[in-house]
Structure formats: C-alpha cells, structure tokens
PDB file of C-alpha atoms in Angstrom:
ATOM      1  CA  MET J   1    -103.276  61.861-195.496  1.00  0.00           C
ATOM      2  CA  LYS J   2    -100.592  62.854-198.065  1.00  0.00           C
ATOM      3  CA  ASN J   3     -97.675  61.624-198.670  1.00  0.00           C
ATOM      4  CA  THR J   4     -94.042  63.803-197.618  1.00  0.00           C
ATOM      5  CA  TYR J   5     -91.196  63.511-199.925  1.00  0.00           C
ATOM      6  CA  PHE J   6     -87.895  64.320-199.516  1.00  0.00           C
ATOM      7  CA  LEU J   7     -84.899  64.153-202.027  1.00  0.00           C
ATOM      8  CA  SER J   8     -81.297  65.886-202.815  1.00  0.00           C
ATOM      9  CA  ASP J   9     -78.638  66.648-204.996  1.00  0.00           C
ATOM     10  CA  ALA J  10     -79.835  66.896-208.487  1.00  0.00           C
ATOM     11  CA  HIS J  11     -76.506  69.323-209.044  1.00  0.00           C
ATOM     12  CA  LEU J  12     -78.857  71.031-211.857  1.00  0.00           C
ATOM     13  CA  GLY J  13     -76.560  72.539-214.488  1.00  0.00           C
ATOM     14  CA  SER J  14     -73.616  70.532-214.030  1.00  0.00           C
ATOM     15  CA  ARG J  15     -70.916  70.645-216.619  1.00  0.00           C
ATOM     16  CA  ALA J  16     -69.520  67.234-215.734  1.00  0.00           C
ATOM     17  CA  ILE J  17     -73.493  65.253-216.131  1.00  0.00           C
ATOM     18  CA  LYS J  18     -73.772  64.769-220.232  1.00  0.00           C
ATOM     19  CA  HIS J  19     -77.331  63.690-219.863  1.00  0.00           C
ATOM     20  CA  GLY J  20     -78.237  67.363-217.623  1.00  0.00           C
ATOM     21  CA  ARG J  21     -81.286  68.155-219.845  1.00  0.00           C
ATOM     22  CA  THR J  22     -82.914  64.815-219.321  1.00  0.00           C
ATOM     23  CA  GLN J  23     -81.999  64.596-215.990  1.00  0.00           C
ATOM     24  CA  GLU J  24     -83.947  67.890-215.644  1.00  0.00           C
ATOM     25  CA  ARG J  25     -87.088  66.683-217.279  1.00  0.00           C
ATOM     26  CA  ARG J  26     -86.564  63.430-215.413  1.00  0.00           C
ATOM     27  CA  LEU J  27     -86.843  65.298-211.717  1.00  0.00           C
ATOM     28  CA  VAL J  28     -89.698  67.349-213.375  1.00  0.00           C
ATOM     29  CA  ASN J  29     -91.964  64.546-214.090  1.00  0.00           C
ATOM     30  CA  PHE J  30     -91.017  63.357-210.994  1.00  0.00           C
ATOM     31  CA  LEU J  31     -92.440  66.094-209.078  1.00  0.00           C
ATOM     32  CA  GLU J  32     -95.733  65.972-211.741  1.00  0.00           C
ATOM     33  CA  GLU J  33     -96.748  62.411-210.594  1.00  0.00           C
ATOM     34  CA  ILE J  34     -96.615  62.964-206.613  1.00  0.00           C
ATOM     35  CA  LYS J  35     -98.112  66.811-206.919  1.00  0.00           C
ATOM     36  CA  HIS J  36    -101.732  65.817-206.113  1.00  0.00           C
ATOM     37  CA  LYS J  37    -100.240  63.193-203.420  1.00  0.00           C
ATOM     38  CA  ALA J  38     -97.880  65.331-201.529  1.00  0.00           C
ATOM     39  CA  ASP J  39     -98.562  67.694-198.462  1.00  0.00           C
ATOM     40  CA  ALA J  40     -94.488  68.602-198.708  1.00  0.00           C
ATOM     41  CA  ILE J  41     -91.428  68.095-200.218  1.00  0.00           C
ATOM     42  CA  TYR J  42     -88.036  68.245-198.999  1.00  0.00           C
ATOM     43  CA  LEU J  43     -85.016  69.276-201.157  1.00  0.00           C
ATOM     44  CA  LEU J  44     -82.115  68.684-198.840  1.00  0.00           C
ATOM     45  CA  GLY J  45     -79.630  70.487-200.703  1.00  0.00           C
ATOM     46  CA  ASP J  46     -77.169  70.907-203.902  1.00  0.00           C
ATOM     47  CA  MET J  47     -80.688  70.909-206.219  1.00  0.00           C
ATOM     48  CA  PHE J  48     -78.298  73.190-208.426  1.00  0.00           C
ATOM     49  CA  ASP J  49     -74.682  72.587-209.134  1.00  0.00           C
ATOM     50  CA  PHE J  50     -74.025  76.287-209.038  1.00  0.00           C
ATOM     51  CA  TRP J  51     -76.320  79.214-208.111  1.00  0.00           C
ATOM     52  CA  TYR J  52     -75.951  82.800-207.815  1.00  0.00           C
ATOM     53  CA  GLU J  53     -78.154  85.778-207.629  1.00  0.00           C
ATOM     54  CA  PHE J  54     -77.440  89.094-208.429  1.00  0.00           C
ATOM     55  CA  ARG J  55     -79.446  91.784-207.132  1.00  0.00           C
ATOM     56  CA  MET J  56     -81.157  92.030-210.691  1.00  0.00           C
ATOM     57  CA  VAL J  57     -79.733  88.758-212.162  1.00  0.00           C
ATOM     58  CA  VAL J  58     -80.543  85.064-211.919  1.00  0.00           C
ATOM     59  CA  PRO J  59     -78.565  81.928-213.480  1.00  0.00           C
ATOM     60  CA  LYS J  60     -79.788  81.171-217.009  1.00  0.00           C
ATOM     61  CA  GLY J  61     -81.727  77.873-217.187  1.00  0.00           C
ATOM     62  CA  TYR J  62     -83.646  75.564-215.100  1.00  0.00           C
ATOM     63  CA  THR J  63     -86.981  76.957-216.367  1.00  0.00           C
ATOM     64  CA  ARG J  64     -88.757  73.532-216.185  1.00  0.00           C
ATOM     65  CA  PHE J  65     -87.811  72.956-212.332  1.00  0.00           C
ATOM     66  CA  LEU J  66     -88.196  76.061-211.374  1.00  0.00           C
ATOM     67  CA  GLY J  67     -91.737  76.307-213.372  1.00  0.00           C
ATOM     68  CA  LYS J  68     -92.713  73.329-211.340  1.00  0.00           C
ATOM     69  CA  ILE J  69     -92.173  74.044-208.089  1.00  0.00           C
ATOM     70  CA  SER J  70     -93.619  77.307-208.326  1.00  0.00           C
ATOM     71  CA  GLU J  71     -96.644  75.248-209.684  1.00  0.00           C
ATOM     72  CA  LEU J  72     -96.360  73.027-206.735  1.00  0.00           C
ATOM     73  CA  THR J  73     -96.441  76.084-203.943  1.00  0.00           C
ATOM     74  CA  ASP J  74     -99.316  77.544-205.981  1.00  0.00           C
ATOM     75  CA  MET J  75    -101.273  74.314-205.561  1.00  0.00           C
ATOM     76  CA  GLY J  76    -100.745  74.607-201.700  1.00  0.00           C
ATOM     77  CA  VAL J  77     -97.487  71.786-201.870  1.00  0.00           C
ATOM     78  CA  GLU J  78     -94.578  73.251-199.244  1.00  0.00           C
ATOM     79  CA  ILE J  79     -91.754  73.045-200.721  1.00  0.00           C
ATOM     80  CA  HIS J  80     -88.998  73.457-198.165  1.00  0.00           C
ATOM     81  CA  PHE J  81     -85.316  74.348-199.690  1.00  0.00           C
ATOM     82  CA  PHE J  82     -82.318  73.753-198.342  1.00  0.00           C
ATOM     83  CA  ILE J  83     -79.140  75.283-199.381  1.00  0.00           C
ATOM     84  CA  GLY J  84     -76.445  72.800-199.924  1.00  0.00           C
ATOM     85  CA  ASN J  85     -72.370  73.247-200.474  1.00  0.00           C
ATOM     86  CA  HIS J  86     -73.004  73.757-203.920  1.00  0.00           C
ATOM     87  CA  ASP J  87     -75.854  76.065-204.170  1.00  0.00           C
ATOM     88  CA  ILE J  88     -74.738  78.374-200.711  1.00  0.00           C
ATOM     89  CA  TRP J  89     -75.387  81.546-202.262  1.00  0.00           C
ATOM     90  CA  CYS J  90     -79.186  81.663-202.551  1.00  0.00           C
ATOM     91  CA  GLY J  91     -80.833  84.858-201.685  1.00  0.00           C
ATOM     92  CA  ASP J  92     -84.229  85.743-201.770  1.00  0.00           C
ATOM     93  CA  TYR J  93     -85.595  84.764-205.557  1.00  0.00           C
ATOM     94  CA  LEU J  94     -86.794  81.139-204.789  1.00  0.00           C
ATOM     95  CA  GLU J  95     -88.636  82.607-201.753  1.00  0.00           C
ATOM     96  CA  GLN J  96     -90.280  85.693-203.735  1.00  0.00           C
ATOM     97  CA  GLU J  97     -90.587  84.325-207.263  1.00  0.00           C
ATOM     98  CA  CYS J  98     -91.161  80.408-206.767  1.00  0.00           C
ATOM     99  CA  GLY J  99     -92.640  80.477-203.264  1.00  0.00           C
ATOM    100  CA  VAL J 100     -90.429  77.901-201.276  1.00  0.00           C
ATOM    101  CA  ILE J 101     -89.432  77.792-197.779  1.00  0.00           C
ATOM    102  CA  LEU J 102     -85.653  78.307-197.604  1.00  0.00           C
ATOM    103  CA  HIS J 103     -83.319  76.938-195.109  1.00  0.00           C
ATOM    104  CA  ARG J 104     -79.629  77.722-194.130  1.00  0.00           C
ATOM    105  CA  LYS J 105     -79.266  75.807-191.285  1.00  0.00           C
ATOM    106  CA  PRO J 106     -80.276  72.040-190.332  1.00  0.00           C
ATOM    107  CA  LEU J 107     -83.796  72.130-188.856  1.00  0.00           C
ATOM    108  CA  THR J 108     -85.302  69.760-186.786  1.00  0.00           C
ATOM    109  CA  THR J 109     -89.235  69.516-186.847  1.00  0.00           C
ATOM    110  CA  GLU J 110     -92.187  67.173-186.454  1.00  0.00           C
ATOM    111  CA  ILE J 111     -94.040  65.408-189.366  1.00  0.00           C
ATOM    112  CA  HIS J 112     -97.160  63.716-189.079  1.00  0.00           C
ATOM    113  CA  GLY J 113     -96.151  63.267-185.461  1.00  0.00           C
ATOM    114  CA  LYS J 114     -92.454  61.912-185.678  1.00  0.00           C
ATOM    115  CA  GLU J 115     -89.597  64.070-184.877  1.00  0.00           C
ATOM    116  CA  PHE J 116     -86.970  64.799-188.150  1.00  0.00           C
ATOM    117  CA  TYR J 117     -83.752  66.288-188.256  1.00  0.00           C
ATOM    118  CA  LEU J 118     -82.971  67.372-191.811  1.00  0.00           C
ATOM    119  CA  ALA J 119     -79.788  68.759-193.478  1.00  0.00           C
ATOM    120  CA  HIS J 120     -77.542  68.903-196.475  1.00  0.00           C
ATOM    121  CA  GLY J 121     -74.882  67.294-194.472  1.00  0.00           C
ATOM    122  CA  ASP J 122     -71.933  68.976-195.112  1.00  0.00           C
ATOM    123  CA  GLY J 123     -69.940  70.149-192.385  1.00  0.00           C
ATOM    124  CA  LEU J 124     -71.498  67.766-190.106  1.00  0.00           C
ATOM    125  CA  GLY J 125     -69.037  65.874-188.245  1.00  0.00           C
ATOM    126  CA  ASP J 126     -66.501  66.410-191.132  1.00  0.00           C
ATOM    127  CA  PRO J 127     -62.906  66.462-189.874  1.00  0.00           C
ATOM    128  CA  ASP J 128     -61.242  67.168-192.750  1.00  0.00           C
ATOM    129  CA  PRO J 129     -59.436  70.936-192.378  1.00  0.00           C
ATOM    130  CA  LYS J 130     -59.516  71.807-196.287  1.00  0.00           C
ATOM    131  CA  PHE J 131     -62.986  71.180-196.700  1.00  0.00           C
ATOM    132  CA  ARG J 132     -63.842  73.082-193.449  1.00  0.00           C
ATOM    133  CA  PHE J 133     -61.392  75.757-194.505  1.00  0.00           C
ATOM    134  CA  LEU J 134     -63.306  76.329-197.842  1.00  0.00           C
ATOM    135  CA  ARG J 135     -66.492  75.792-196.250  1.00  0.00           C
ATOM    136  CA  ARG J 136     -65.841  78.808-194.170  1.00  0.00           C
ATOM    137  CA  MET J 137     -64.469  80.708-196.761  1.00  0.00           C
ATOM    138  CA  PHE J 138     -67.835  80.056-198.807  1.00  0.00           C
ATOM    139  CA  HIS J 139     -70.095  81.040-196.405  1.00  0.00           C
ATOM    140  CA  SER J 140     -68.062  84.509-195.738  1.00  0.00           C
ATOM    141  CA  ARG J 141     -70.440  87.552-196.447  1.00  0.00           C
ATOM    142  CA  THR J 142     -67.323  89.416-197.534  1.00  0.00           C
ATOM    143  CA  LEU J 143     -66.489  86.573-200.245  1.00  0.00           C
ATOM    144  CA  ARG J 144     -69.958  87.215-201.388  1.00  0.00           C
ATOM    145  CA  THR J 145     -69.811  90.663-201.762  1.00  0.00           C
ATOM    146  CA  LEU J 146     -66.485  90.712-203.443  1.00  0.00           C
ATOM    147  CA  PHE J 147     -68.120  87.864-205.865  1.00  0.00           C
ATOM    148  CA  SER J 148     -71.150  90.066-206.840  1.00  0.00           C
ATOM    149  CA  THR J 149     -68.584  92.857-208.407  1.00  0.00           C
ATOM    150  CA  ILE J 150     -67.578  90.092-210.806  1.00  0.00           C
ATOM    151  CA  HIS J 151     -69.798  90.762-214.036  1.00  0.00           C
ATOM    152  CA  PRO J 152     -72.202  87.304-214.454  1.00  0.00           C
ATOM    153  CA  ARG J 153     -70.741  86.566-217.604  1.00  0.00           C
ATOM    154  CA  TRP J 154     -66.958  85.750-215.697  1.00  0.00           C
ATOM    155  CA  SER J 155     -68.419  84.774-212.441  1.00  0.00           C
ATOM    156  CA  MET J 156     -71.107  82.267-213.735  1.00  0.00           C
ATOM    157  CA  GLU J 157     -68.208  80.829-215.668  1.00  0.00           C
ATOM    158  CA  LEU J 158     -65.934  80.660-212.711  1.00  0.00           C
ATOM    159  CA  GLY J 159     -68.454  78.754-210.361  1.00  0.00           C
ATOM    160  CA  LEU J 160     -69.816  76.231-212.846  1.00  0.00           C
ATOM    161  CA  SER J 161     -66.004  75.535-213.755  1.00  0.00           C
ATOM    162  CA  TRP J 162     -65.151  74.862-210.119  1.00  0.00           C
ATOM    163  CA  ALA J 163     -68.212  72.950-209.947  1.00  0.00           C
ATOM    164  CA  LYS J 164     -67.063  70.851-212.505  1.00  0.00           C
ATOM    165  CA  ARG J 165     -63.369  70.313-211.678  1.00  0.00           C
ATOM    166  CA  SER J 166     -64.601  69.233-208.015  1.00  0.00           C
ATOM    167  CA  ARG J 167     -66.934  66.613-209.477  1.00  0.00           C
ATOM    168  CA  LEU J 168     -64.147  64.693-211.835  1.00  0.00           C
ATOM    169  CA  LYS J 169     -61.205  65.283-209.695  1.00  0.00           C
ATOM    170  CA  ARG J 170     -63.080  62.097-207.617  1.00  0.00           C
ATOM    171  CA  GLU J 171     -62.344  58.706-208.884  1.00  0.00           C
ATOM    172  CA  GLY J 172     -64.930  58.256-211.697  1.00  0.00           C
ATOM    173  CA  GLY J 173     -66.629  61.351-210.919  1.00  0.00           C
ATOM    174  CA  LYS J 174     -68.382  59.603-207.976  1.00  0.00           C
ATOM    175  CA  GLU J 175     -68.170  59.776-204.086  1.00  0.00           C
ATOM    176  CA  PRO J 176     -66.491  57.841-202.071  1.00  0.00           C
ATOM    177  CA  GLU J 177     -68.773  54.440-201.044  1.00  0.00           C
ATOM    178  CA  TYR J 178     -70.194  53.972-198.022  1.00  0.00           C
ATOM    179  CA  MET J 179     -67.129  53.918-194.957  1.00  0.00           C
ATOM    180  CA  GLY J 180     -68.823  51.924-192.509  1.00  0.00           C
ATOM    181  CA  GLU J 181     -70.294  53.110-189.118  1.00  0.00           C
ATOM    182  CA  ASP J 182     -67.463  53.480-187.646  1.00  0.00           C
ATOM    183  CA  LYS J 183     -65.904  55.770-189.920  1.00  0.00           C
ATOM    184  CA  GLU J 184     -68.742  57.612-192.118  1.00  0.00           C
ATOM    185  CA  HIS J 185     -68.877  61.003-190.953  1.00  0.00           C
ATOM    186  CA  LEU J 186     -72.434  61.490-190.675  1.00  0.00           C
ATOM    187  CA  VAL J 187     -73.456  58.348-188.759  1.00  0.00           C
ATOM    188  CA  LEU J 188     -71.059  59.489-186.378  1.00  0.00           C
ATOM    189  CA  TYR J 189     -72.591  62.628-186.218  1.00  0.00           C
ATOM    190  CA  SER J 190     -75.634  61.523-185.918  1.00  0.00           C
ATOM    191  CA  LYS J 191     -74.962  58.744-183.210  1.00  0.00           C
ATOM    192  CA  GLU J 192     -73.331  61.564-180.706  1.00  0.00           C
ATOM    193  CA  TYR J 193     -76.284  63.882-181.586  1.00  0.00           C
ATOM    194  CA  LEU J 194     -79.149  61.357-180.712  1.00  0.00           C
ATOM    195  CA  ARG J 195     -77.360  61.114-177.464  1.00  0.00           C
ATOM    196  CA  ALA J 196     -78.355  64.628-176.438  1.00  0.00           C
ATOM    197  CA  HIS J 197     -81.522  64.430-178.540  1.00  0.00           C
ATOM    198  CA  PRO J 198     -83.241  60.968-177.772  1.00  0.00           C
ATOM    199  CA  ASN J 199     -86.819  62.250-179.453  1.00  0.00           C
ATOM    200  CA  ILE J 200     -85.462  62.177-182.858  1.00  0.00           C
ATOM    201  CA  ASN J 201     -87.193  59.746-184.853  1.00  0.00           C
ATOM    202  CA  PHE J 202     -85.761  60.262-188.473  1.00  0.00           C
ATOM    203  CA  PHE J 203     -82.080  61.641-189.365  1.00  0.00           C
ATOM    204  CA  MET J 204     -82.079  62.697-193.340  1.00  0.00           C
ATOM    205  CA  TYR J 205     -79.349  64.081-195.315  1.00  0.00           C
ATOM    206  CA  GLY J 206     -78.048  65.024-198.870  1.00  0.00           C
ATOM    207  CA  HIS J 207     -74.425  65.396-199.815  1.00  0.00           C
ATOM    208  CA  ARG J 208     -72.908  62.275-199.776  1.00  0.00           C
ATOM    209  CA  HIS J 209     -74.561  60.706-202.703  1.00  0.00           C
ATOM    210  CA  ILE J 210     -75.311  57.010-201.762  1.00  0.00           C
ATOM    211  CA  GLU J 211     -78.227  55.539-200.416  1.00  0.00           C
ATOM    212  CA  LEU J 212     -78.112  54.608-196.781  1.00  0.00           C
ATOM    213  CA  ASP J 213     -80.625  53.356-194.571  1.00  0.00           C
ATOM    214  CA  LEU J 214     -79.929  52.684-190.906  1.00  0.00           C
ATOM    215  CA  MET J 215     -81.063  51.904-187.858  1.00  0.00           C
ATOM    216  CA  LEU J 216     -79.297  53.776-184.928  1.00  0.00           C
ATOM    217  CA  SER J 217     -81.608  52.631-182.096  1.00  0.00           C
ATOM    218  CA  PRO J 218     -85.238  50.908-181.861  1.00  0.00           C
ATOM    219  CA  THR J 219     -86.922  54.215-182.572  1.00  0.00           C
ATOM    220  CA  CYS J 220     -84.245  56.094-185.051  1.00  0.00           C
ATOM    221  CA  ARG J 221     -83.209  55.911-188.594  1.00  0.00           C
ATOM    222  CA  MET J 222     -81.053  57.793-190.198  1.00  0.00           C
ATOM    223  CA  VAL J 223     -81.459  58.000-194.443  1.00  0.00           C
ATOM    224  CA  ILE J 224     -79.089  59.453-196.759  1.00  0.00           C
ATOM    225  CA  LEU J 225     -80.986  60.194-199.739  1.00  0.00           C
ATOM    226  CA  GLY J 226     -78.474  59.158-202.853  1.00  0.00           C
ATOM    227  CA  ASP J 227     -78.938  61.413-205.711  1.00  0.00           C
ATOM    228  CA  TRP J 228     -80.945  62.536-209.046  1.00  0.00           C
ATOM    229  CA  ILE J 229     -77.509  62.025-210.573  1.00  0.00           C
ATOM    230  CA  SER J 230     -77.304  58.137-211.030  1.00  0.00           C
ATOM    231  CA  TYR J 231     -80.099  56.954-208.142  1.00  0.00           C
ATOM    232  CA  PHE J 232     -82.999  58.938-208.916  1.00  0.00           C
ATOM    233  CA  SER J 233     -83.820  58.256-205.604  1.00  0.00           C
ATOM    234  CA  TYR J 234     -86.104  59.525-202.796  1.00  0.00           C
ATOM    235  CA  VAL J 235     -88.010  59.118-199.507  1.00  0.00           C
ATOM    236  CA  VAL J 236     -91.702  59.247-199.203  1.00  0.00           C
ATOM    237  CA  PHE J 237     -93.312  58.849-195.599  1.00  0.00           C
ATOM    238  CA  ASP J 238     -97.129  58.334-195.333  1.00  0.00           C
ATOM    239  CA  GLY J 239     -96.987  59.025-191.775  1.00  0.00           C
ATOM    240  CA  GLU J 240     -96.753  55.394-190.722  1.00  0.00           C
ATOM    241  CA  ASN J 241     -93.823  53.799-192.948  1.00  0.00           C
ATOM    242  CA  LEU J 242     -91.157  55.703-194.480  1.00  0.00           C
ATOM    243  CA  PHE J 243     -89.530  54.229-197.723  1.00  0.00           C
ATOM    244  CA  LEU J 244     -85.873  54.883-199.562  1.00  0.00           C
ATOM    245  CA  GLU J 245     -86.945  54.554-203.192  1.00  0.00           C
ATOM    246  CA  ASN J 246     -86.010  54.301-206.869  1.00  0.00           C
ATOM    247  CA  TYR J 247     -87.818  56.701-209.176  1.00  0.00           C
ATOM    248  CA  ILE J 248     -88.586  55.284-212.734  1.00  0.00           C
ATOM    249  CA  GLU J 249     -90.745  57.300-214.402  1.00  0.00           C
ATOM    250  CA  GLY J 250     -94.540  56.089-214.569  1.00  0.00           C
ATOM    251  CA  GLU J 251     -94.107  53.771-211.752  1.00  0.00           C
ATOM    252  CA  SER J 252     -94.119  56.189-208.831  1.00  0.00           C
ATOM    253  CA  LYS J 253     -95.248  54.585-205.245  1.00  0.00           C
ATOM    254  CA  PRO J 254     -98.855  55.641-204.370  1.00  0.00           C
TER     255      PRO J 254
END
C-alpha cells in the first residue's frame, strides 16, 4: 500500500516571501522524493498567493511546480487541489492542463478505510464579520466578471499587492499563535461538526499557518498542517498511522 500525503499554504509567488524561488524548488524536490511512494496528494489550499485565470491567459511563473504536479498525475498519482482564500479564482486550467482534481468546497472522503474531513479552513467557524464579508465578496461571480475586464498587467499587480499587504499587516508577517481549544475557530467548528458526524476519524485543515495535532475524541484527530513558508510541514498517512512531519531535503520519510 502506498502513502497519502497532505500539505497546504505554500503561497507561491508571494511578494512577502524573500526566498520564493528556493521555496518553490524545495516543494518540487519534496514532490520528487515522494512520487513513487504516493497514491494521492491533497493540496489543501493557498498553494498560490494569488491566482486568476483569464480565458486565454494564466499567471506567469510556477513552472517548476506546475510541471511537477503534471508529471505526477501523468504517472497516475491523484493530485487533489483545494482552493483557498488566496487562490479562489481557479478555472479549469489546473484540471485540463495539469490533471488535478479540483475541490471548491470541503470534502468528506474515505482514505484507506478511514473517514477524512478535508478543507482549507477559511470561513469555518470564524465569526469575524470583516473576514466573512470579504470572503462573500471574493466568491461573488459579479466581482469575478468585473475583475476579468481589467487587463492582466494591472489585475495581477492588484491581486499580488493585495496579498502582500494582507500578510505584512500581521505582526511579523505571521498568523496569530494557537489560541487554545476554547478559542481556536477550527477546533470549535470541528467539535460541533463531529457531534453530528461521529464517524469522522480525521479533520485536516490548512489556512492557519500553525502546526496542530489534537485528539477530539478517542477515535478522531484534528490536524492543522502548518505551511510551506516557515515549517515546510506535511502529513503522511500509510493506512494505519498518520504523522505530521517537517521536510528536510533528502530526508523524507518512507
């Protein structure tokens, strides 16, 4: 049996990440190391810092990453790509050209006999009215149509600059630290969801840029995946055991 891998939040192309080219190469090297060990890889959102597809145009860059995931799908490895709050506006390019399976909503699925609830995590249990308003706005078809009328030279500049400001306005450019079980929105959401869906064995999220491995019940764990900016973290599931790991080049786990 091959392994299943989960990772998120690379924010490729971010202008707030000084080591962007090295970061992309490190991600590609990781995918190269696991390509013969993986039956599926779940990318749980915000793999790009900003992504927008025009009908005949896609963003510049990311060629190493896009080439590698295309290679893996050609080999028969399933690549599941979840949109996040930074790469909401995916069209059909990644599906048609790279062979990924695109997910726009949370997914409940069985993997090696275990029940997984998978999502990027944005908007789940977060009561912040400003964030909820922005999320509704960015999911608006009307806004997307209006944005598509702007020339890519300006629209991509706007999107990348917005994403950079969003990151730099946080203290140290980082997400808030773990707030505890009684305040962490994704923990509270998962506990509530588990009450109505007691067969879930694993909740898996990105978005928060923290590493968290928490038992919600004797049969259910919740994992927040960290990121591929500071932690270079991922989860590997072999059908029996699930581990949250940090990638060091040349030392990926079997």
